[in-house]
Short mmCIF file of C-alpha atoms in Angstrom, two decimals:
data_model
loop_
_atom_site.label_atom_id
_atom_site.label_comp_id
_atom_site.label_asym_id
_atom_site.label_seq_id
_atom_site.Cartn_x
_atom_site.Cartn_y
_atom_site.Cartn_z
CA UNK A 178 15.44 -32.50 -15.64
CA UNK A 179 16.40 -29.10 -14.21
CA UNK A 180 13.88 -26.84 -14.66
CA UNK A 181 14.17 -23.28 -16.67
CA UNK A 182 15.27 -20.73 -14.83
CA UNK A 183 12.99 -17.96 -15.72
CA UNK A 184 9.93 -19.78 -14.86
CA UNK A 185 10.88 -18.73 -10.90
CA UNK A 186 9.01 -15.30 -12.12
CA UNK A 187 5.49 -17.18 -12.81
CA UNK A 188 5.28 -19.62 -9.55
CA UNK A 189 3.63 -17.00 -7.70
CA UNK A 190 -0.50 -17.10 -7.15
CA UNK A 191 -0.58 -13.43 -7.09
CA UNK A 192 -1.98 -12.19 -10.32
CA UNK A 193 0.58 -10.36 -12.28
CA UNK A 194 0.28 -7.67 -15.34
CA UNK A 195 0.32 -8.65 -18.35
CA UNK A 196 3.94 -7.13 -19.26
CA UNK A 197 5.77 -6.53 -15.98
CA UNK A 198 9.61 -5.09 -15.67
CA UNK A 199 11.76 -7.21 -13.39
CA UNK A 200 15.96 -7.52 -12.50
CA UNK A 201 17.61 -10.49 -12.79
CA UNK A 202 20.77 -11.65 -12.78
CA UNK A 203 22.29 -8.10 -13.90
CA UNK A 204 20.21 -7.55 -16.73
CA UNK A 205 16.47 -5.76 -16.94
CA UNK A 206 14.00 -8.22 -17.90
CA UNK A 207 10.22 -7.79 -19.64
CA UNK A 208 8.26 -10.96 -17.92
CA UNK A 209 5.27 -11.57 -19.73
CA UNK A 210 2.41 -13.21 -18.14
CA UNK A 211 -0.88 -13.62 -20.68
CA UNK A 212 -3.68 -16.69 -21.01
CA UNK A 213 -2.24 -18.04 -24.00
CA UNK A 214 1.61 -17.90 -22.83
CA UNK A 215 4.46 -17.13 -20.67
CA UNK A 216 7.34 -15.32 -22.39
CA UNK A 217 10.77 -13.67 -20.62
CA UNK A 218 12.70 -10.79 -23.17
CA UNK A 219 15.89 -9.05 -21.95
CA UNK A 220 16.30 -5.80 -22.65
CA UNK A 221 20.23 -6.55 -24.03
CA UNK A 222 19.69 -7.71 -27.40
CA UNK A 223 15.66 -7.56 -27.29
CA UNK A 224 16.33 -11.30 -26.59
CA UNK A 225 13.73 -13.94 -26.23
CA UNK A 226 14.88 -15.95 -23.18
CA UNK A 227 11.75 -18.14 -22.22
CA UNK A 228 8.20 -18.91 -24.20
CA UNK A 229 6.02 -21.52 -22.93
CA UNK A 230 2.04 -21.98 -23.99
CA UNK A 231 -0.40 -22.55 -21.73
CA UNK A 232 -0.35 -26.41 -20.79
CA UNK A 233 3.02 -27.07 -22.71
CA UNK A 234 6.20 -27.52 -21.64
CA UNK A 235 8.78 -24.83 -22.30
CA UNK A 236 9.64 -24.16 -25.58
CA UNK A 237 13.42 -22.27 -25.61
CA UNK A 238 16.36 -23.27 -23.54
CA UNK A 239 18.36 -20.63 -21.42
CA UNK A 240 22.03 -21.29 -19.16
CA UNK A 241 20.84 -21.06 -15.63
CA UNK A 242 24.31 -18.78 -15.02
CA UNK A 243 24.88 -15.48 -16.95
CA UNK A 244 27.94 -13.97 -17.14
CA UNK A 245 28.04 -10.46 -15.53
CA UNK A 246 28.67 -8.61 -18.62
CA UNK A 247 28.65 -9.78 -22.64
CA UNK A 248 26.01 -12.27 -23.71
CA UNK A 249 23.02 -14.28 -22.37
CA UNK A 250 23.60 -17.87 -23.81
CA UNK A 251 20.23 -19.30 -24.57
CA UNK A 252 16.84 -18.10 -26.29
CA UNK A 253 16.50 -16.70 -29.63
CA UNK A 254 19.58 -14.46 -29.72
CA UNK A 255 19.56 -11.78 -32.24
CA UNK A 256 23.07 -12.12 -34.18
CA UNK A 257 23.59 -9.07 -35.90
CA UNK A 258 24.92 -7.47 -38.46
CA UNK A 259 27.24 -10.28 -38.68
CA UNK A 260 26.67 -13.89 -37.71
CA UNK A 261 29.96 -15.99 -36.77
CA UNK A 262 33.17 -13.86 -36.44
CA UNK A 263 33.14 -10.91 -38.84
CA UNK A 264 34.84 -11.30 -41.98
CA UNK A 265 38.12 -8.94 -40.94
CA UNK A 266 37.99 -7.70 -37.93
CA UNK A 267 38.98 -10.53 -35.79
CA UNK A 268 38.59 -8.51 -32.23
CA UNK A 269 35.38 -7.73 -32.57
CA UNK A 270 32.75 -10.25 -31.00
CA UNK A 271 31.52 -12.93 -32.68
CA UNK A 272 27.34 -12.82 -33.92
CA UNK A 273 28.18 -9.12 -33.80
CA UNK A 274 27.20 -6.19 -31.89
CA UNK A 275 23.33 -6.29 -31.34
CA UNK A 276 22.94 -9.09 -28.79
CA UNK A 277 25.12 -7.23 -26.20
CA UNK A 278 23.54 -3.81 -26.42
CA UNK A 279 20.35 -2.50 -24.70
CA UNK A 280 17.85 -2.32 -27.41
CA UNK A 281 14.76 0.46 -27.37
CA UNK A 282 11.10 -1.51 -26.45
CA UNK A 283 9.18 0.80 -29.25
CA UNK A 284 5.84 -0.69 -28.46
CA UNK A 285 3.85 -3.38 -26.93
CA UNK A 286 0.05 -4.81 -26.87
CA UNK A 287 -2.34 -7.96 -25.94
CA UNK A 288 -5.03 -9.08 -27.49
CA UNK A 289 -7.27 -12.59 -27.40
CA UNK A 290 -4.28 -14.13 -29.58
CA UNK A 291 -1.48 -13.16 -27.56
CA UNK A 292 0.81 -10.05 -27.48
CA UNK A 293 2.69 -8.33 -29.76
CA UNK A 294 6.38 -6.35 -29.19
CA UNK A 295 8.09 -4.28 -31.01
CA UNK A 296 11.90 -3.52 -30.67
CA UNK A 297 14.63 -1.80 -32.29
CA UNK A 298 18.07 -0.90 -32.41
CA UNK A 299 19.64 2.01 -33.91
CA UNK A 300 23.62 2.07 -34.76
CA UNK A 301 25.15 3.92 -36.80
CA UNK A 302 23.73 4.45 -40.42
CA UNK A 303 21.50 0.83 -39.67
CA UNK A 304 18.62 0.63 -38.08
CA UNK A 305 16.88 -3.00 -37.06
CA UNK A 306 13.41 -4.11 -36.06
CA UNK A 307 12.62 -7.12 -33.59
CA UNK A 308 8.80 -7.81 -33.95
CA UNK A 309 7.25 -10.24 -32.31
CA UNK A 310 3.70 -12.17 -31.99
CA UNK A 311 3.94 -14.73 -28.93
CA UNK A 312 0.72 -16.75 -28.01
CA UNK A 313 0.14 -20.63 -29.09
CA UNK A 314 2.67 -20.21 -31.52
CA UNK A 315 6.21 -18.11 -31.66
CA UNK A 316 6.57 -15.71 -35.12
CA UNK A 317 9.76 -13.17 -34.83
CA UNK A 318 10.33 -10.94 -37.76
CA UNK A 319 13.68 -9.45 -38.25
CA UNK A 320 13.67 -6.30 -40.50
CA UNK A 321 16.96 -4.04 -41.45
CA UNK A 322 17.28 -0.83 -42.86
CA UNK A 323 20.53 0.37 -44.30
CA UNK A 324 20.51 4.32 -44.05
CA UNK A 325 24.29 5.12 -45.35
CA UNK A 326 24.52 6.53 -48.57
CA UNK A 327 27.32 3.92 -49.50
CA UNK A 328 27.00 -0.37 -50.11
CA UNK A 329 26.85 -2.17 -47.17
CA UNK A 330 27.29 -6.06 -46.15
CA UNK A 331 25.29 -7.60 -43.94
CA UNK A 332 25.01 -11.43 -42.57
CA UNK A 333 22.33 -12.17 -39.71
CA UNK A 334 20.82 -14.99 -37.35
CA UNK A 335 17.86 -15.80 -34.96
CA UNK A 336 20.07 -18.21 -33.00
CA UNK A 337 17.25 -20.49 -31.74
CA UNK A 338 17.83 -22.68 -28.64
CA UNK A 339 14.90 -25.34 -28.46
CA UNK A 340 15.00 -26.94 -24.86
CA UNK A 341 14.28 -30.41 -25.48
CA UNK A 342 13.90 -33.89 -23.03
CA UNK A 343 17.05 -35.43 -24.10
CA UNK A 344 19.36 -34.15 -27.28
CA UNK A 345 19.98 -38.72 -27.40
CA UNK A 346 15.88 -38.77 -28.44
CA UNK A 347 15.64 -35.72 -31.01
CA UNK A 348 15.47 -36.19 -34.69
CA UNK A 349 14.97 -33.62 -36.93
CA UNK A 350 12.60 -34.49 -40.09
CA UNK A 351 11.86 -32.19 -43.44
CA UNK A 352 15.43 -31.64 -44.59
CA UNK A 353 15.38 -35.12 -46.24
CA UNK A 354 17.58 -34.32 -49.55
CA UNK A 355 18.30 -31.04 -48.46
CA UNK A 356 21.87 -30.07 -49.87
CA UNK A 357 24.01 -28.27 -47.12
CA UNK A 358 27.76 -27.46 -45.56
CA UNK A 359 28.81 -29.84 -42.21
CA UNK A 360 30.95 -27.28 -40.99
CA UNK A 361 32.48 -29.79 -38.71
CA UNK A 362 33.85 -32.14 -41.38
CA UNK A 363 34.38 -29.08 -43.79
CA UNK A 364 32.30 -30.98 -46.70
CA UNK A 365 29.17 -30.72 -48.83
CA UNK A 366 26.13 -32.84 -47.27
CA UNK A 367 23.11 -34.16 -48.22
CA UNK A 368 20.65 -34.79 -45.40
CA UNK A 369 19.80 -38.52 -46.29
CA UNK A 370 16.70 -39.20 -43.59
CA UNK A 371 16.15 -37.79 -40.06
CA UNK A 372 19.04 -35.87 -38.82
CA UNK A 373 19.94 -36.91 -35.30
CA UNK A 374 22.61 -34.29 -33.54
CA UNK A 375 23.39 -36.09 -30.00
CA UNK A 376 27.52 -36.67 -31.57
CA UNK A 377 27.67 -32.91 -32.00
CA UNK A 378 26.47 -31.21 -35.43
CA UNK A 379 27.13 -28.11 -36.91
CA UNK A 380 25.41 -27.85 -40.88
CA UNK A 381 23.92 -25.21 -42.77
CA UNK A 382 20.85 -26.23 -45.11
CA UNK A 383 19.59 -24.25 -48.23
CA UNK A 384 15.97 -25.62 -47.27
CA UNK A 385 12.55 -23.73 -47.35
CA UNK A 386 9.80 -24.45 -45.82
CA UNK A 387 9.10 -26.48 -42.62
CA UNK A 388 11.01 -28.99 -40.44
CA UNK A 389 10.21 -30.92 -37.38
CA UNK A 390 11.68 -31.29 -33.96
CA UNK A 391 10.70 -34.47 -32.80
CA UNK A 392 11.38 -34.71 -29.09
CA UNK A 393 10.42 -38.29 -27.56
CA UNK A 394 11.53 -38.06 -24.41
CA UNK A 395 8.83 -35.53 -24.20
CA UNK A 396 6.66 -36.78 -26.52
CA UNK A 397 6.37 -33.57 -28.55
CA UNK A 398 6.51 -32.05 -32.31
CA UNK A 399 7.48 -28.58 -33.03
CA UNK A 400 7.46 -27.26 -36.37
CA UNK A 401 9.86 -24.63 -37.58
CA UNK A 402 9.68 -22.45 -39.97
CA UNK A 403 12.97 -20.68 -41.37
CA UNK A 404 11.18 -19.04 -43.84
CA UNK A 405 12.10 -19.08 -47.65
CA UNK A 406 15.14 -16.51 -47.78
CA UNK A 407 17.36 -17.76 -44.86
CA UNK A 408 19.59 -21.07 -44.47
CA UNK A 409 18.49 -23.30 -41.66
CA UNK A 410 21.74 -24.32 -39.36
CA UNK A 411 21.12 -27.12 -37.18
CA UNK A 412 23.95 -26.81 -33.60
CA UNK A 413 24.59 -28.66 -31.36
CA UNK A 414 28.21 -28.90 -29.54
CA UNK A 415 28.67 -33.10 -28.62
CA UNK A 416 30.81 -33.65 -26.02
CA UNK A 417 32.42 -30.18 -26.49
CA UNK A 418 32.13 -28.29 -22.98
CA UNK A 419 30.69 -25.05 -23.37
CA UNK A 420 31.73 -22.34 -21.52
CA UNK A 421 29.04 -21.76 -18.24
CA UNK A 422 27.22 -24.12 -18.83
CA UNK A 423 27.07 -27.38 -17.25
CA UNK A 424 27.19 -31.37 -18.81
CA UNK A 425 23.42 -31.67 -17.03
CA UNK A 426 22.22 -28.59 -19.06
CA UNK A 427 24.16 -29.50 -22.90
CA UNK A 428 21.42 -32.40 -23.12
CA UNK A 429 18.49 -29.57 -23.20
CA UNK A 430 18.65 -28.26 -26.17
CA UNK A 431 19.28 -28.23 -29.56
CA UNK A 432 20.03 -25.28 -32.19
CA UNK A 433 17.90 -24.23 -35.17
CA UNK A 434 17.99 -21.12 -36.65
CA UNK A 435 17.06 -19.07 -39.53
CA UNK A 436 20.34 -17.04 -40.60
CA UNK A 437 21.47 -15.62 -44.09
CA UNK A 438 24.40 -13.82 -45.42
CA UNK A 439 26.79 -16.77 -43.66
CA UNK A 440 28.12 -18.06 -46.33
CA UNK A 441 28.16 -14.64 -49.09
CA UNK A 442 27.11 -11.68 -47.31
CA UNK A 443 24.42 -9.72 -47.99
CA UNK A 444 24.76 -6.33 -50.17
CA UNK A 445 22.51 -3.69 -49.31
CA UNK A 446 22.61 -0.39 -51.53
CA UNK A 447 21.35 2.44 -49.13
CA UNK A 448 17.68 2.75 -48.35
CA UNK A 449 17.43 -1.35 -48.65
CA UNK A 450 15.96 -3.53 -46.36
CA UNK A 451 16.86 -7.11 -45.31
CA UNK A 452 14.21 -9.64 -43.49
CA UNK A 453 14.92 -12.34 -41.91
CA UNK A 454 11.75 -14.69 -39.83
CA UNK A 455 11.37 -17.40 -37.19
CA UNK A 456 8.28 -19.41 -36.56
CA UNK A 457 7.05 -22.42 -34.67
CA UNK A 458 3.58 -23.74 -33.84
CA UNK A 459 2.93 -27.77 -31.96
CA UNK A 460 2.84 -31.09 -34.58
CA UNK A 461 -0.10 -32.47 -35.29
#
């Protein structure tokens, strides 16, 4: 089991601040040390790299090598304002533009139930908010405003990475007749029982509500919560190598995320916003 590679910051017995700006591996880094959690954001893509609750294992998986420029594979990356490859313009980079630029740390508190952050990224006539509540649970709230005077599409992702025991001893419960895409055997689907991914998966669910990880090599439920106006996609790449990242690490993790606007894009006359949420909190 290798261990995450952000949790180097918190081995110390020196008592750190609560929020605390450090460099690592080429990128600026908020480390965020508080009696309820330990949380790691980069400043490139106001991504959430590492959360772990008090007691708990950790709850996100991140690649123990970055590359030295474009994305940090791991987290919850913010895919933005396009999720996959955009629809036309097939140089540009796939989940779009906002998880490789520097994003703007607007504001940031603690309290008894945890801490609060609040980022955002302005480009061109959009402007999107990152807010976030860590403590014993994980909420991330995704908010868009379209400023351009003309229609504009839009499709969007919080690209979860749950770090799990072993990816052979996951099963995911609560899409049980959800209708869905398998994107790897280009068909309709209907989740008929637990959904195990450990042969690769790659399916988008119209599903509300919650779902649970069950992890049994570590003995642990999380519930997620895609909220009710996203499709939850369930990731995970098999056998395929993936690039910088090692066979040891592929076994760590598994993908679910809250995304919407994959399928049909999102309109969004000017002055509208789009939301998009991620939650999890322990089983019972």
């Amino acid at each position: 089991m290798l261990e995450h590679p952000l949790q180097r910051f918190f081995k110390s017995l020196r008592e750190r601040p609560v929020f605390a700006w450090e460099r690592y591996q080429k990128r600026d880094v908020l480390v965020i040390d508080h009696p309820l959690c330990q949380a790691v954001f980069s400043r490139q893509g106001a991504q959430l790299l590492h959360f772990q609750p008090k007691g708990q294992k950790p709850w996100l998986w991140c690649a123990a090598k970055w590359p030295q420029v474009g994305a940090i594979r791991g987290g919850v990356p913010v895919c933005w304002p396009w999720y996959g490859r955009h629809p036309s313009e097939n140089a540009w980079p796939s989940h779009g533009w906002a998880r490789l630029i520097d994003w703007k740390l607007i504001d940031s508190s603690s309290d008894d139930d945890g801490v609060r952050l609040h980022w955002q990224l302005e480009l061109c006539d959009w402007k999107v908010d990152l807010h976030a509540h860590l403590g014993e649970c994980m909420d991330l709230r995704l908010s868009t405003e379209h400023q351009d005077d003309m229609p504009c599409q839009l499709s969007q992702a919080l690209h979860a990475y749950w770090r799990i025991g072993d990816v052979g001893e996951v099963a995911l419960s609560g899409l049980e007749g959800a209708q869905g895409y398998d994107q790897l055997n280009r068909q309709v689907c209907q989740q008929e029982g637990e959904l195990r991914v450990d042969g690769g998966c790659q399916r988008v669910f119209q599903h509300d509500g919650e779902l649970q990880l069950n992890d049994h090599a570590w003995q642990r439920a999380l519930c997620i919560d895609t909220g009710d106006t996203a499709d939850t996609v369930v990731w995970h790449p098999g056998s395929r190598p993936l690039l910088g990242v090692s066979w040891n690490e592929i076994s760590e993790f598994v993908c679910v995320e809250a995304a919407s606007g994959g399928t049909d894009s999102l309109c969004l006359k000017p002055g509208e916003r789009a939301h998009l949420s991620l939650q999890a909190r322990v089983g019972a």
